[in-house]
Structure formats: structure tokens, C-alpha cells
N, CA, C and O atoms as a GROMACS GRO file, in nm:
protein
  536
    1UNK      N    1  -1.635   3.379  -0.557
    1UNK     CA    2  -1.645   3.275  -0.456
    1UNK      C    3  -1.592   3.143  -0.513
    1UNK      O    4  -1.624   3.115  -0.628
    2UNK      N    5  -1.516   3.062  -0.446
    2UNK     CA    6  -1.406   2.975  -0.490
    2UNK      C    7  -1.516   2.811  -0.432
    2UNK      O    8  -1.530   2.766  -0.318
    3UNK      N    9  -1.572   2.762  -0.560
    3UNK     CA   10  -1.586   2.616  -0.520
    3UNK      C   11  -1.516   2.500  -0.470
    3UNK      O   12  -1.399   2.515  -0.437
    4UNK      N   13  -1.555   2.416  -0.462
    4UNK     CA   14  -1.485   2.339  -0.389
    4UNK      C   15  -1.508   2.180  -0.518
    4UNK      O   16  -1.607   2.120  -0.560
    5UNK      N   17  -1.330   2.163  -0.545
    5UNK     CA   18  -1.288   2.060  -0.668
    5UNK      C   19  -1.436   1.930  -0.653
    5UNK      O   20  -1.496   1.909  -0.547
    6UNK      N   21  -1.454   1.888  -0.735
    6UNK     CA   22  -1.473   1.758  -0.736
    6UNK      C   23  -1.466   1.699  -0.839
    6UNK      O   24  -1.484   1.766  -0.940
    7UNK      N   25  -1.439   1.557  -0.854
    7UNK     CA   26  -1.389   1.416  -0.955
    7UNK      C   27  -1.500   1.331  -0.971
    7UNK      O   28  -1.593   1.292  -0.901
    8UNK      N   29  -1.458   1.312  -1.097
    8UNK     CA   30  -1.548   1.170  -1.128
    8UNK      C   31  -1.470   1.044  -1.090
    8UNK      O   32  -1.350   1.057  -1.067
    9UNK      N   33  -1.524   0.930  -1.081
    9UNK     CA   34  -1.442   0.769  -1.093
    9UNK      C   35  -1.320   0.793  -1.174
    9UNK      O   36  -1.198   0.783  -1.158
   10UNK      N   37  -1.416   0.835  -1.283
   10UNK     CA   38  -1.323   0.852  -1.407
   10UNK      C   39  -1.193   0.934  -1.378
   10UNK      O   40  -1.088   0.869  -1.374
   11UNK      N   41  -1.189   1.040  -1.362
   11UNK     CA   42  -1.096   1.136  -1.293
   11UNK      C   43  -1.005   1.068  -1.219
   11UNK      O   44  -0.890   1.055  -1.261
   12UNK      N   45  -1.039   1.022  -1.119
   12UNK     CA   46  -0.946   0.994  -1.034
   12UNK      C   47  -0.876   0.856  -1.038
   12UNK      O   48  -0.782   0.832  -0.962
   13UNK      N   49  -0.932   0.749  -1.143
   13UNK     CA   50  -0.908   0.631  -1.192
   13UNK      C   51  -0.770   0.662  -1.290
   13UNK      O   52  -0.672   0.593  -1.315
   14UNK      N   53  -0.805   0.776  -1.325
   14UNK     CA   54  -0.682   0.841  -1.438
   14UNK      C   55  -0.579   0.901  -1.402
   14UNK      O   56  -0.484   0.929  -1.476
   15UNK      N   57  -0.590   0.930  -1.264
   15UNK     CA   58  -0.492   1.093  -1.240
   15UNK      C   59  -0.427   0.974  -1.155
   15UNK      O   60  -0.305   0.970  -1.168
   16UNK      N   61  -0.493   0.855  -1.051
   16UNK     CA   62  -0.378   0.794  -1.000
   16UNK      C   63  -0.330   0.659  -1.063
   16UNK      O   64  -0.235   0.590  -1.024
   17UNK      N   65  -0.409   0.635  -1.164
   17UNK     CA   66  -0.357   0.489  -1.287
   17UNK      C   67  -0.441   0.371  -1.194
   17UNK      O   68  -0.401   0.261  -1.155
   18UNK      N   69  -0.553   0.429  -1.177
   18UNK     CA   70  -0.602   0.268  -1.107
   18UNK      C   71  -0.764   0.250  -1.178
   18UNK      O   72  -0.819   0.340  -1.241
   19UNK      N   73  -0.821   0.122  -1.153
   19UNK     CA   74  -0.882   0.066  -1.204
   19UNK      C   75  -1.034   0.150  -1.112
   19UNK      O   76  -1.041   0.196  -0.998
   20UNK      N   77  -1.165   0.140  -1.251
   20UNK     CA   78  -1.242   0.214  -1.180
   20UNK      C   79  -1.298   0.112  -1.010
   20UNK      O   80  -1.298   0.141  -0.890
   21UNK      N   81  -1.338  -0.008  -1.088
   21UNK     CA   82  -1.268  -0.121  -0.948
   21UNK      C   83  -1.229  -0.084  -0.843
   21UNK      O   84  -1.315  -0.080  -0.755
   22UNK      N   85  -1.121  -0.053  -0.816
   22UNK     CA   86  -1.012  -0.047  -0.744
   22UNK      C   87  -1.093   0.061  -0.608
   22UNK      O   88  -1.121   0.046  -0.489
   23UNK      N   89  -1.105   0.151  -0.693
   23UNK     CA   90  -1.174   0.292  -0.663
   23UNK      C   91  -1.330   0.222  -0.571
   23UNK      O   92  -1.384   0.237  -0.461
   24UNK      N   93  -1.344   0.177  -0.645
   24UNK     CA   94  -1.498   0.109  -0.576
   24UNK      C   95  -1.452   0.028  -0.462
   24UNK      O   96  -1.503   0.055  -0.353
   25UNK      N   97  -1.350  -0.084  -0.468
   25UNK     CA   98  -1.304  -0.119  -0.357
   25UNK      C   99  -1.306  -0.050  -0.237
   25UNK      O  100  -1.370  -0.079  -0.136
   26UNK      N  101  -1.228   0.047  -0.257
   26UNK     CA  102  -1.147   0.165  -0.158
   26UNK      C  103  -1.275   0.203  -0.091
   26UNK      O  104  -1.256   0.221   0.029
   27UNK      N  105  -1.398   0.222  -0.127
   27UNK     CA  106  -1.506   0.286  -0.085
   27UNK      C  107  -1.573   0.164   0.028
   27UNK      O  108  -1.576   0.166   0.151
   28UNK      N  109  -1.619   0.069  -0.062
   28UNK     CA  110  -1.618  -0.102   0.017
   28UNK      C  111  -1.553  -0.051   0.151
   28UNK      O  112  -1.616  -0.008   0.248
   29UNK      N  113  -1.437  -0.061   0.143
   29UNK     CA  114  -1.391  -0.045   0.301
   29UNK      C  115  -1.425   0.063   0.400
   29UNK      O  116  -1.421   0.066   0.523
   30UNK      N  117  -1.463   0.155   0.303
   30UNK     CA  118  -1.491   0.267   0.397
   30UNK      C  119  -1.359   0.382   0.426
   30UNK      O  120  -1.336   0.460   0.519
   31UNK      N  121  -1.289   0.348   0.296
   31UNK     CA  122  -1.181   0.480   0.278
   31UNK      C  123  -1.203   0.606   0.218
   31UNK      O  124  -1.162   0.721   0.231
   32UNK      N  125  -1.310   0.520   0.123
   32UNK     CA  126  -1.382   0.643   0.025
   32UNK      C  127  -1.552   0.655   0.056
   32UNK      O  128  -1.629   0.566   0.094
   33UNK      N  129  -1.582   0.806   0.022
   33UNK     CA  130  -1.737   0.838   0.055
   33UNK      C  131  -1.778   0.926  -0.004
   33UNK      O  132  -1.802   1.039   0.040
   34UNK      N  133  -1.790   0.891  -0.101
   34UNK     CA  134  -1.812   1.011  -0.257
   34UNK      C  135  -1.979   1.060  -0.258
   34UNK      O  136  -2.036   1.005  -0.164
   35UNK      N  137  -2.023   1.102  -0.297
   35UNK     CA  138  -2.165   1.129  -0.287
   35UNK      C  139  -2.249   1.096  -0.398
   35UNK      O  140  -2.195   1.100  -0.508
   36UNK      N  141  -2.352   1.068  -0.392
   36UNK     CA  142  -2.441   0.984  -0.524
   36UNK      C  143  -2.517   1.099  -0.576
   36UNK      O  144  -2.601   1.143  -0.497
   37UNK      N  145  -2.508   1.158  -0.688
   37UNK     CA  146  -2.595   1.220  -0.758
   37UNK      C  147  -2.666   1.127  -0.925
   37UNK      O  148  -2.609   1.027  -0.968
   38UNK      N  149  -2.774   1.176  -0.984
   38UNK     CA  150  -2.829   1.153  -1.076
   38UNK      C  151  -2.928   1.012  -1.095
   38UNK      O  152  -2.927   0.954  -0.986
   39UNK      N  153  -2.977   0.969  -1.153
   39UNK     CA  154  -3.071   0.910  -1.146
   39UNK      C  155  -3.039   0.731  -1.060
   39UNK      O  156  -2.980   0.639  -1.117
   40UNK      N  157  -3.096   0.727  -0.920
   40UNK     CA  158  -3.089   0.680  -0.840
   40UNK      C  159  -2.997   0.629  -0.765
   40UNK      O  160  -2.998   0.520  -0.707
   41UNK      N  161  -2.907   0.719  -0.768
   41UNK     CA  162  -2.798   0.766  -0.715
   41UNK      C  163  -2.654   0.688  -0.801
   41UNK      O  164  -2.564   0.654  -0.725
   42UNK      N  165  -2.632   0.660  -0.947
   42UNK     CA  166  -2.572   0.604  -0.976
   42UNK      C  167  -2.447   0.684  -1.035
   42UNK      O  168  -2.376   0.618  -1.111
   43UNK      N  169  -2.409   0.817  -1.011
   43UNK     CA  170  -2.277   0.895  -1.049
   43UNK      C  171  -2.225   0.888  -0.906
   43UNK      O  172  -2.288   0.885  -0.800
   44UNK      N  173  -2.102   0.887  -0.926
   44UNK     CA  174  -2.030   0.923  -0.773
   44UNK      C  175  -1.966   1.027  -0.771
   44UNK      O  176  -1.895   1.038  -0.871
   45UNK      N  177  -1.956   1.142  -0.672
   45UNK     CA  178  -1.885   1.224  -0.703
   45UNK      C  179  -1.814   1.294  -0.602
   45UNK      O  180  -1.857   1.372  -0.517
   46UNK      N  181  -1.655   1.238  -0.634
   46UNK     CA  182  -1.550   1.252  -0.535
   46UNK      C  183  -1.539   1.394  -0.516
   46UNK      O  184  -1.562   1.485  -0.594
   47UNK      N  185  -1.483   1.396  -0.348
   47UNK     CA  186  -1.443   1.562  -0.325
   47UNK      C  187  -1.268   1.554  -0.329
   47UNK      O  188  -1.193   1.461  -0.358
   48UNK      N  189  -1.245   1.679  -0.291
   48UNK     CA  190  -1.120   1.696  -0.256
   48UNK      C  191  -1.068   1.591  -0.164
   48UNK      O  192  -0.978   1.510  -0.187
   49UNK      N  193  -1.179   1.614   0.003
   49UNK     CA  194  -1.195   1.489   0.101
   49UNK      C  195  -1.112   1.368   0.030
   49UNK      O  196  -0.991   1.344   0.041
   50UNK      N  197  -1.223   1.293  -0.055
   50UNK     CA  198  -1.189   1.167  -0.138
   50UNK      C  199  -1.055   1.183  -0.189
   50UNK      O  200  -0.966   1.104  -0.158
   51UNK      N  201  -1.038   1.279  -0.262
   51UNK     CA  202  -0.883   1.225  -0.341
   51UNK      C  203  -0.814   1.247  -0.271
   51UNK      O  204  -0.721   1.178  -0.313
   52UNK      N  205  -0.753   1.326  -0.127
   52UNK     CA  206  -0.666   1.260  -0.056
   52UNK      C  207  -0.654   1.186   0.026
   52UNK      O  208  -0.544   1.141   0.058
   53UNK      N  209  -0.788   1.148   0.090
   53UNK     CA  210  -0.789   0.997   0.117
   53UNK      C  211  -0.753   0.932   0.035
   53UNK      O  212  -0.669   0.850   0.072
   54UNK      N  213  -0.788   0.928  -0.103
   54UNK     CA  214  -0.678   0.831  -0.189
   54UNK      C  215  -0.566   0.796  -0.154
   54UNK      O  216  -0.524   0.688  -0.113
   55UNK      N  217  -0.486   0.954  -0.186
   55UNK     CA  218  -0.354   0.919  -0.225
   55UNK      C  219  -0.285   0.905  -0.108
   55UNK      O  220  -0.164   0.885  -0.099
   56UNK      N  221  -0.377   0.919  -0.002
   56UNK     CA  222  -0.260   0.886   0.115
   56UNK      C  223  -0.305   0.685   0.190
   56UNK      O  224  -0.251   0.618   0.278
   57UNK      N  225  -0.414   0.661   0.106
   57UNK     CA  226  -0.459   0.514   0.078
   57UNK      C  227  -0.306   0.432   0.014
   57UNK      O  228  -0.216   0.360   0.059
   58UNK      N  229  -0.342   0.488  -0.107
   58UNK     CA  230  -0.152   0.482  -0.200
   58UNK      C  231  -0.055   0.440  -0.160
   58UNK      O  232   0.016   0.340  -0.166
   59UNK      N  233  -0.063   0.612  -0.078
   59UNK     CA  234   0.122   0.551  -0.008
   59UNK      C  235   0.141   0.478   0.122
   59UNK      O  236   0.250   0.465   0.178
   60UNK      N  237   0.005   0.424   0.172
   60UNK     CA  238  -0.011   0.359   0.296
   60UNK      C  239   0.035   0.240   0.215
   60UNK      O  240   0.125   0.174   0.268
   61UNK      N  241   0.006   0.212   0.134
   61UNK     CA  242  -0.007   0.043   0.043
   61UNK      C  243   0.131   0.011   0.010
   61UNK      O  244   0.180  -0.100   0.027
   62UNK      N  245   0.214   0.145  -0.052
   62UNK     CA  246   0.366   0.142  -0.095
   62UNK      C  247   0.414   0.113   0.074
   62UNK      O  248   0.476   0.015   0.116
   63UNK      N  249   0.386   0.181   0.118
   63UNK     CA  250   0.464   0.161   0.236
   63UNK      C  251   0.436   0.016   0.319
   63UNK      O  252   0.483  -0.015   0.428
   64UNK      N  253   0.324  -0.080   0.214
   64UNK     CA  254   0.332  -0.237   0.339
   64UNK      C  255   0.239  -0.202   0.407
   64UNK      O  256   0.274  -0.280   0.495
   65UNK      N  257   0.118  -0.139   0.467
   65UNK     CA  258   0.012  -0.134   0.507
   65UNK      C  259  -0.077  -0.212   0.466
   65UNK      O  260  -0.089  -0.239   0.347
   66UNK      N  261  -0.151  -0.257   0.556
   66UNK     CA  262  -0.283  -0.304   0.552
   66UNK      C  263  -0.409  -0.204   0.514
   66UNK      O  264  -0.426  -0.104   0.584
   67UNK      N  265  -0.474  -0.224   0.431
   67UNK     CA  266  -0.578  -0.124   0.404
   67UNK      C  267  -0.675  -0.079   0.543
   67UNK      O  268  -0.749   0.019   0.548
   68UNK      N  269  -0.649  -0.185   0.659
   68UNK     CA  270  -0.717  -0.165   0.741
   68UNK      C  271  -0.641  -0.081   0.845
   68UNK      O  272  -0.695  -0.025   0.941
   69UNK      N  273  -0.498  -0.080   0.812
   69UNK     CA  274  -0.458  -0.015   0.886
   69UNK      C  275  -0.425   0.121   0.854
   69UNK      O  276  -0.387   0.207   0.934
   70UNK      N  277  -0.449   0.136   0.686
   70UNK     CA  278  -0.423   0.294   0.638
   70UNK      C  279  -0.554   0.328   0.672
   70UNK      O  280  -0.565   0.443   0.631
   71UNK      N  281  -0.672   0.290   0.731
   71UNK     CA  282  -0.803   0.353   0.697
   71UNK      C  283  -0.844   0.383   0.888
   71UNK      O  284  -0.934   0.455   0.930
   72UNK      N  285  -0.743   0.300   0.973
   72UNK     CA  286  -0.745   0.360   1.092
   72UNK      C  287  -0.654   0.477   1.161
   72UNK      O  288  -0.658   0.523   1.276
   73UNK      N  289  -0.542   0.520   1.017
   73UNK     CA  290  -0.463   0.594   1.050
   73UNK      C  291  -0.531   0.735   1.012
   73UNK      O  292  -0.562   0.822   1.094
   74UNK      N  293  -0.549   0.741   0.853
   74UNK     CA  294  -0.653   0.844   0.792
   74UNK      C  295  -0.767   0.890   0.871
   74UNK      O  296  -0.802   1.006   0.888
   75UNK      N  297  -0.835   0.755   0.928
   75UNK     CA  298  -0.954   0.835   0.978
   75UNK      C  299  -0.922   0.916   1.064
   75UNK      O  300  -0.986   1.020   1.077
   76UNK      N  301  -0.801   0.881   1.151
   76UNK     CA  302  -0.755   0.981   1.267
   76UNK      C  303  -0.749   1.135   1.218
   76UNK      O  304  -0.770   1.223   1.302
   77UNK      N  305  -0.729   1.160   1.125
   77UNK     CA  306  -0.707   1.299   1.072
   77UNK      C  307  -0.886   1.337   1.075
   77UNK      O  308  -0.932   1.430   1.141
   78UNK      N  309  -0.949   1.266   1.008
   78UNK     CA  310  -1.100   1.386   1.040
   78UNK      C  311  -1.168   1.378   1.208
   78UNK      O  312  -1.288   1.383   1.231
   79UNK      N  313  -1.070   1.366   1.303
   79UNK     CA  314  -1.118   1.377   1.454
   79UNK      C  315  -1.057   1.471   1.450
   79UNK      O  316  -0.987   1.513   1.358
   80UNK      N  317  -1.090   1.532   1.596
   80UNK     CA  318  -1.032   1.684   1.642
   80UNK      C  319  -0.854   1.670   1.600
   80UNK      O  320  -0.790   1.568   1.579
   81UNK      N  321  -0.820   1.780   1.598
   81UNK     CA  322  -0.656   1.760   1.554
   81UNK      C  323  -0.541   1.775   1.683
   81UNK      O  324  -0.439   1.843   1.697
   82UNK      N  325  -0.605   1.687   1.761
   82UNK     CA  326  -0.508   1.675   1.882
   82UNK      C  327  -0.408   1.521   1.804
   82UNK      O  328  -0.426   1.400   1.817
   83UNK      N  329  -0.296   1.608   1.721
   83UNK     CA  330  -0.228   1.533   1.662
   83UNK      C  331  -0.142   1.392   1.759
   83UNK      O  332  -0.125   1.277   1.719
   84UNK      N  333  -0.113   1.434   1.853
   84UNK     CA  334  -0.031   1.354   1.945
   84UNK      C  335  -0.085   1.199   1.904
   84UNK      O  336  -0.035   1.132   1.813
   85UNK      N  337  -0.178   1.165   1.974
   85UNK     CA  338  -0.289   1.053   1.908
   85UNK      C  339  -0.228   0.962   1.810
   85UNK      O  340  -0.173   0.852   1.822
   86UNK      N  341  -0.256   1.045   1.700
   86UNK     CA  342  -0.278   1.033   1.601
   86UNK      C  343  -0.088   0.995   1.518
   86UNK      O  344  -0.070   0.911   1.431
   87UNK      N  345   0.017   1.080   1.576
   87UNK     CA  346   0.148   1.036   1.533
   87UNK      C  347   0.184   0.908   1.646
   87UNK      O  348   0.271   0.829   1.608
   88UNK      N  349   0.136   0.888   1.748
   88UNK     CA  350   0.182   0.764   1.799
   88UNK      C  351   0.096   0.625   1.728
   88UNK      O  352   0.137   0.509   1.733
   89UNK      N  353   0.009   0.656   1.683
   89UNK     CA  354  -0.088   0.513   1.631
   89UNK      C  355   0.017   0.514   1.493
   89UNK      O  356   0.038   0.408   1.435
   90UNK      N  357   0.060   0.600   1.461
   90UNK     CA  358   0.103   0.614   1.329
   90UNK      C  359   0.254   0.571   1.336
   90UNK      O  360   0.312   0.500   1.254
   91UNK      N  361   0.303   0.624   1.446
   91UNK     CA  362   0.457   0.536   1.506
   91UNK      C  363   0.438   0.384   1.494
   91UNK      O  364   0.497   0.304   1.420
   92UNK      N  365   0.355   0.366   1.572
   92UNK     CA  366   0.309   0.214   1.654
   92UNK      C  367   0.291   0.108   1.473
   92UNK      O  368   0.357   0.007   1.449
   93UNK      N  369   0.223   0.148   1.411
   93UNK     CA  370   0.204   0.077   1.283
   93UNK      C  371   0.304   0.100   1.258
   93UNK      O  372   0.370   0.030   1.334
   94UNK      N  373   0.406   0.188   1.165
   94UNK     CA  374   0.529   0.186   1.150
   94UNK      C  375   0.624   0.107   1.186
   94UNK      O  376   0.686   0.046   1.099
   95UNK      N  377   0.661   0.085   1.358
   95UNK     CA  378   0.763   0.007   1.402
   95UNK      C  379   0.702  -0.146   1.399
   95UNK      O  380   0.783  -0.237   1.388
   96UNK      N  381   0.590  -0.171   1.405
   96UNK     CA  382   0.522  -0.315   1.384
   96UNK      C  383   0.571  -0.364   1.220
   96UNK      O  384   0.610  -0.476   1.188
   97UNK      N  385   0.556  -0.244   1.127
   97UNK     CA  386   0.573  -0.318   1.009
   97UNK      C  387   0.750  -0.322   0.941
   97UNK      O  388   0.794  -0.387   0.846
   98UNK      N  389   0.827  -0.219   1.044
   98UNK     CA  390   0.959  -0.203   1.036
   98UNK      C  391   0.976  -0.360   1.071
   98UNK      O  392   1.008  -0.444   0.987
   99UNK      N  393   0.954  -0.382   1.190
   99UNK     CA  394   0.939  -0.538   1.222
   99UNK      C  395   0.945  -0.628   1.132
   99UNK      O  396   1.042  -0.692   1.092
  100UNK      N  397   0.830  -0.632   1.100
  100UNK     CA  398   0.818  -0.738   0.995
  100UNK      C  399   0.910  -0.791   0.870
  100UNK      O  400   0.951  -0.901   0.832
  101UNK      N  401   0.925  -0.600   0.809
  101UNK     CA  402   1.033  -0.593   0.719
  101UNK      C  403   1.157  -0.653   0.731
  101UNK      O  404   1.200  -0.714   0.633
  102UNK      N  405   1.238  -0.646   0.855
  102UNK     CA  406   1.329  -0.672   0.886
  102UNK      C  407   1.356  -0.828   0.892
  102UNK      O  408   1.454  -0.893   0.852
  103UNK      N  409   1.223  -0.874   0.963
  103UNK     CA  410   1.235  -1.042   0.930
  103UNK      C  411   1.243  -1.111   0.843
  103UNK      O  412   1.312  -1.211   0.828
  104UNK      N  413   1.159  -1.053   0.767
  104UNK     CA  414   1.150  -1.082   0.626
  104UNK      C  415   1.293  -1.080   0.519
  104UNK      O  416   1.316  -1.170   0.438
  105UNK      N  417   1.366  -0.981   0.537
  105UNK     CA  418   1.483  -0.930   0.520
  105UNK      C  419   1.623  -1.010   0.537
  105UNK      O  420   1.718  -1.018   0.459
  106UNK      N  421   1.597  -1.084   0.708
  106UNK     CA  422   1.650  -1.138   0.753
  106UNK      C  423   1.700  -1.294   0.701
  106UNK      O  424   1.810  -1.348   0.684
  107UNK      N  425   1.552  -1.337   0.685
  107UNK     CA  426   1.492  -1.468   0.564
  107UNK      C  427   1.554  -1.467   0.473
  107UNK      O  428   1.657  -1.531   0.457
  108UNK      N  429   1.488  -1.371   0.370
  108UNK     CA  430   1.547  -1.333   0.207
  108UNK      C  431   1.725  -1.384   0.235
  108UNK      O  432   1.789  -1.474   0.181
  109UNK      N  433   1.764  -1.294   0.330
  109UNK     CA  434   1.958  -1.299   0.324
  109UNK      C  435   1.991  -1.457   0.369
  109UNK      O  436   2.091  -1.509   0.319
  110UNK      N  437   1.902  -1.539   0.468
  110UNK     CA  438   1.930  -1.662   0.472
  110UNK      C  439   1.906  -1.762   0.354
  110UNK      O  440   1.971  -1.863   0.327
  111UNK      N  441   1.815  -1.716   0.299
  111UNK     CA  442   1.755  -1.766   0.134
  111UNK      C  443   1.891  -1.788   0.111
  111UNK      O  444   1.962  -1.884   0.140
  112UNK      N  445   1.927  -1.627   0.021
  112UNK     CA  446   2.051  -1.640  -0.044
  112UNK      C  447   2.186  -1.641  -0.060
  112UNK      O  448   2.266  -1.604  -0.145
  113UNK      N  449   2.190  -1.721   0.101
  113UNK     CA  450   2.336  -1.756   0.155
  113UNK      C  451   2.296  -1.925   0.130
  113UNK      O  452   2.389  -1.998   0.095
  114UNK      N  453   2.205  -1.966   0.142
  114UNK     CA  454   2.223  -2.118   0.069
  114UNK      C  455   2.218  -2.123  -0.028
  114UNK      O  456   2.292  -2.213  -0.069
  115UNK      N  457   2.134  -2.043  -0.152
  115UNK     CA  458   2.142  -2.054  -0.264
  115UNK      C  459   2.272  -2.005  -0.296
  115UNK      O  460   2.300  -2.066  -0.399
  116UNK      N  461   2.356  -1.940  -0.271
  116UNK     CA  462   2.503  -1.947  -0.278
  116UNK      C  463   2.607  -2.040  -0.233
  116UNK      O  464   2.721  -2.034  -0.280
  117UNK      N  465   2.567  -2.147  -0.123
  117UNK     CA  466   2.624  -2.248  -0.095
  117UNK      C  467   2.619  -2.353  -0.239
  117UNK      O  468   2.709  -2.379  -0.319
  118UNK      N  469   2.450  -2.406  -0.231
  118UNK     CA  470   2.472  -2.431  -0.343
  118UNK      C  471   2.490  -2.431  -0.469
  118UNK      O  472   2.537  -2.536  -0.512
  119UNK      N  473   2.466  -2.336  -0.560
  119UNK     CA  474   2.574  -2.310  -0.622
  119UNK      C  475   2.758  -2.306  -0.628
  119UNK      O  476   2.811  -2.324  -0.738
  120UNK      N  477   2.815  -2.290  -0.548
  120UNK     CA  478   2.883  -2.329  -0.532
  120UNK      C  479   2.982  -2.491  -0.529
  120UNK      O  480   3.080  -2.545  -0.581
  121UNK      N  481   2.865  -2.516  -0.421
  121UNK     CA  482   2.908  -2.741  -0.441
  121UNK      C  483   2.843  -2.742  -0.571
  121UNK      O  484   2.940  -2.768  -0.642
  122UNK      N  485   2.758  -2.732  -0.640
  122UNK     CA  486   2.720  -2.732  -0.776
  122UNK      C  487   2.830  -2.707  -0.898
  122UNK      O  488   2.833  -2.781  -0.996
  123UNK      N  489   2.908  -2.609  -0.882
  123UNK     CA  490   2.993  -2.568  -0.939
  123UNK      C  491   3.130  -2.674  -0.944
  123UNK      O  492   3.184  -2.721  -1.044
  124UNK      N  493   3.155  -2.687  -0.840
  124UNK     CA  494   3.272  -2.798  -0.754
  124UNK      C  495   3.247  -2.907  -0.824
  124UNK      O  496   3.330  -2.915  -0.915
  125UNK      N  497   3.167  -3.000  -0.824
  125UNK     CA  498   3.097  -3.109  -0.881
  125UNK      C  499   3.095  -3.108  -0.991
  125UNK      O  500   3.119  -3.218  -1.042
  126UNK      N  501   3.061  -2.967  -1.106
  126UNK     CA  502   3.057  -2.997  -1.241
  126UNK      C  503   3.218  -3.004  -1.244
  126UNK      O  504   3.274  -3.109  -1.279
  127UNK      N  505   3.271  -2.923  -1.218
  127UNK     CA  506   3.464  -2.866  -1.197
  127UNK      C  507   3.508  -3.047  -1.262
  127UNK      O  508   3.555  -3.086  -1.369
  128UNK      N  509   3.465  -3.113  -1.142
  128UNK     CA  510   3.532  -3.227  -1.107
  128UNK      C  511   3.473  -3.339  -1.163
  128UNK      O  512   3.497  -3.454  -1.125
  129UNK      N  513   3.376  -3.301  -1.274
  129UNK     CA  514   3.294  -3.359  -1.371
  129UNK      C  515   3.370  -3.346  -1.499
  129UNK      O  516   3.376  -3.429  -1.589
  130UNK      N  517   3.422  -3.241  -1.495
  130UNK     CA  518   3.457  -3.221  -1.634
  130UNK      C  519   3.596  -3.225  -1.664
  130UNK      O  520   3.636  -3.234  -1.780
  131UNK      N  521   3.700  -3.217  -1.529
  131UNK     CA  522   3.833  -3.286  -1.544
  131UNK      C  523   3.853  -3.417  -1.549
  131UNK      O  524   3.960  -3.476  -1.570
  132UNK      N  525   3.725  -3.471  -1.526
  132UNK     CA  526   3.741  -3.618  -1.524
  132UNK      C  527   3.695  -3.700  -1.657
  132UNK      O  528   3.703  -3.820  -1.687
  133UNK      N  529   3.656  -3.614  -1.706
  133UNK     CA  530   3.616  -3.638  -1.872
  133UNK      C  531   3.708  -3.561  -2.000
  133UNK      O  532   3.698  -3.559  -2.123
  134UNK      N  533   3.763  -3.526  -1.941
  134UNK     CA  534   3.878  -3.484  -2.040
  134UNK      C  535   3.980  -3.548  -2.020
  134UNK      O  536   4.080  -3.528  -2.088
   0.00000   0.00000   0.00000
């Protein structure tokens, strides 16, 4: 008969490089819900459950998510699996933060079309600094 995995803090602080902190955070919000064993309930002990709520915590974060918004996407997965739901909330965050990206994007390239202007008259100016001193 085949048990079912479980992690310590420790474990899973290691296997994804994060702080035991971090891990405690994640729970704070209500991403993680490990179970308390040993003397007054002070071991935690992650399931399978937990570590992929992790790691899909993770790549919600790589991907520009809000923790609040990886933890309304995830939770969708432990409701019934009438997926439909669940890939449009998951669209809907997506194109909101495609959004964003793009503005942002947009910015950055206006950034460094003036910082290339100036540089440029910067350049011009020393040019005409330094033929004039020789």
C-alpha cells in the first residue's frame, strides 16, 4: 500500500531554494495548509497538496502575479473540475497582466529613446569641445 509523500519546511525550503520564511509567508496567505503535528502543534507537515501549491505559487510569481491572484487561480483547481471556469479566470489574469507588461515595455522603449537622444547631444557637445581645444 503506497503512502502518500510528505515534507518538512525544511524539505521544501531546499528542494525550491527559498527561505523557511518565505514558506511561512505562503501559508499567511492561505496558499499553504500543512498540518501541525508534535508538541503543540509546532512541526508542519507539508503534503504533496502543499508542494504543488508551491510550485505553481513560483511560477505564478515568475510570471508577474500577484500572490493574490496566484492563490485565486490555484484555489480554482480544488473545486469541482468544471475546468472552463477556471481557464477563463486564468485567461482574464493573463491578458490583464499581458497589459500591463506591454505598458511597461512601451515606457522602458520611451526611457531609452531619450537616453539615446541624450547621449548623443552629449556626445556632439564634447565633439565640439574638444575641436575647439585643440
Amino acid at each position: 500500500m503506497a503512502t502518500n509523500p510528505t515534507y518538512t519546511i525544511s524539505d521544501l525550503a531546499r528542494e525550491f531554494d527559498l527561505t523557511t520564511r518565505a514558506i511561512r509567508f505562503y501559508e499567511d496567505v492561505g496558499l499553504l495548509q500543512p498540518l501541525r503535528e508534535g508538541p503543540g502543534g509546532r512541526n508542519r507537515v507539508y503534503s504533496a497538496r502543499d508542494r504543488t501549491r508551491l510550485k505553481l505559487t513560483l511560477r505564478a510569481k515568475r510570471l508577474g502575479l500577484s500572490l493574490t491572484e496566484a492563490r485565486d487561480i490555484i484555489d480554482m483547481y480544488d473545486s469541482p473540475r468544471d475546468t472552463g471556469p477556471q481557464l477563463r479566470k486564468f485567461l482574464a489574469v493573463l491578458a490583464e497582466h499581458r497589459r500591463q507588461l506591454e505598458e511597461q515595455m512601451a515606457d522602458l522603449v520611451a526611457n531609452l529613446d531619450e537616453v539615446k537622444t541624450h547621449e548623443k547631444e552629449a556626445r556632439a557637445l564634447l565633439n565640439k569641445i574638444e575641436r575647439k581645444g585643440a
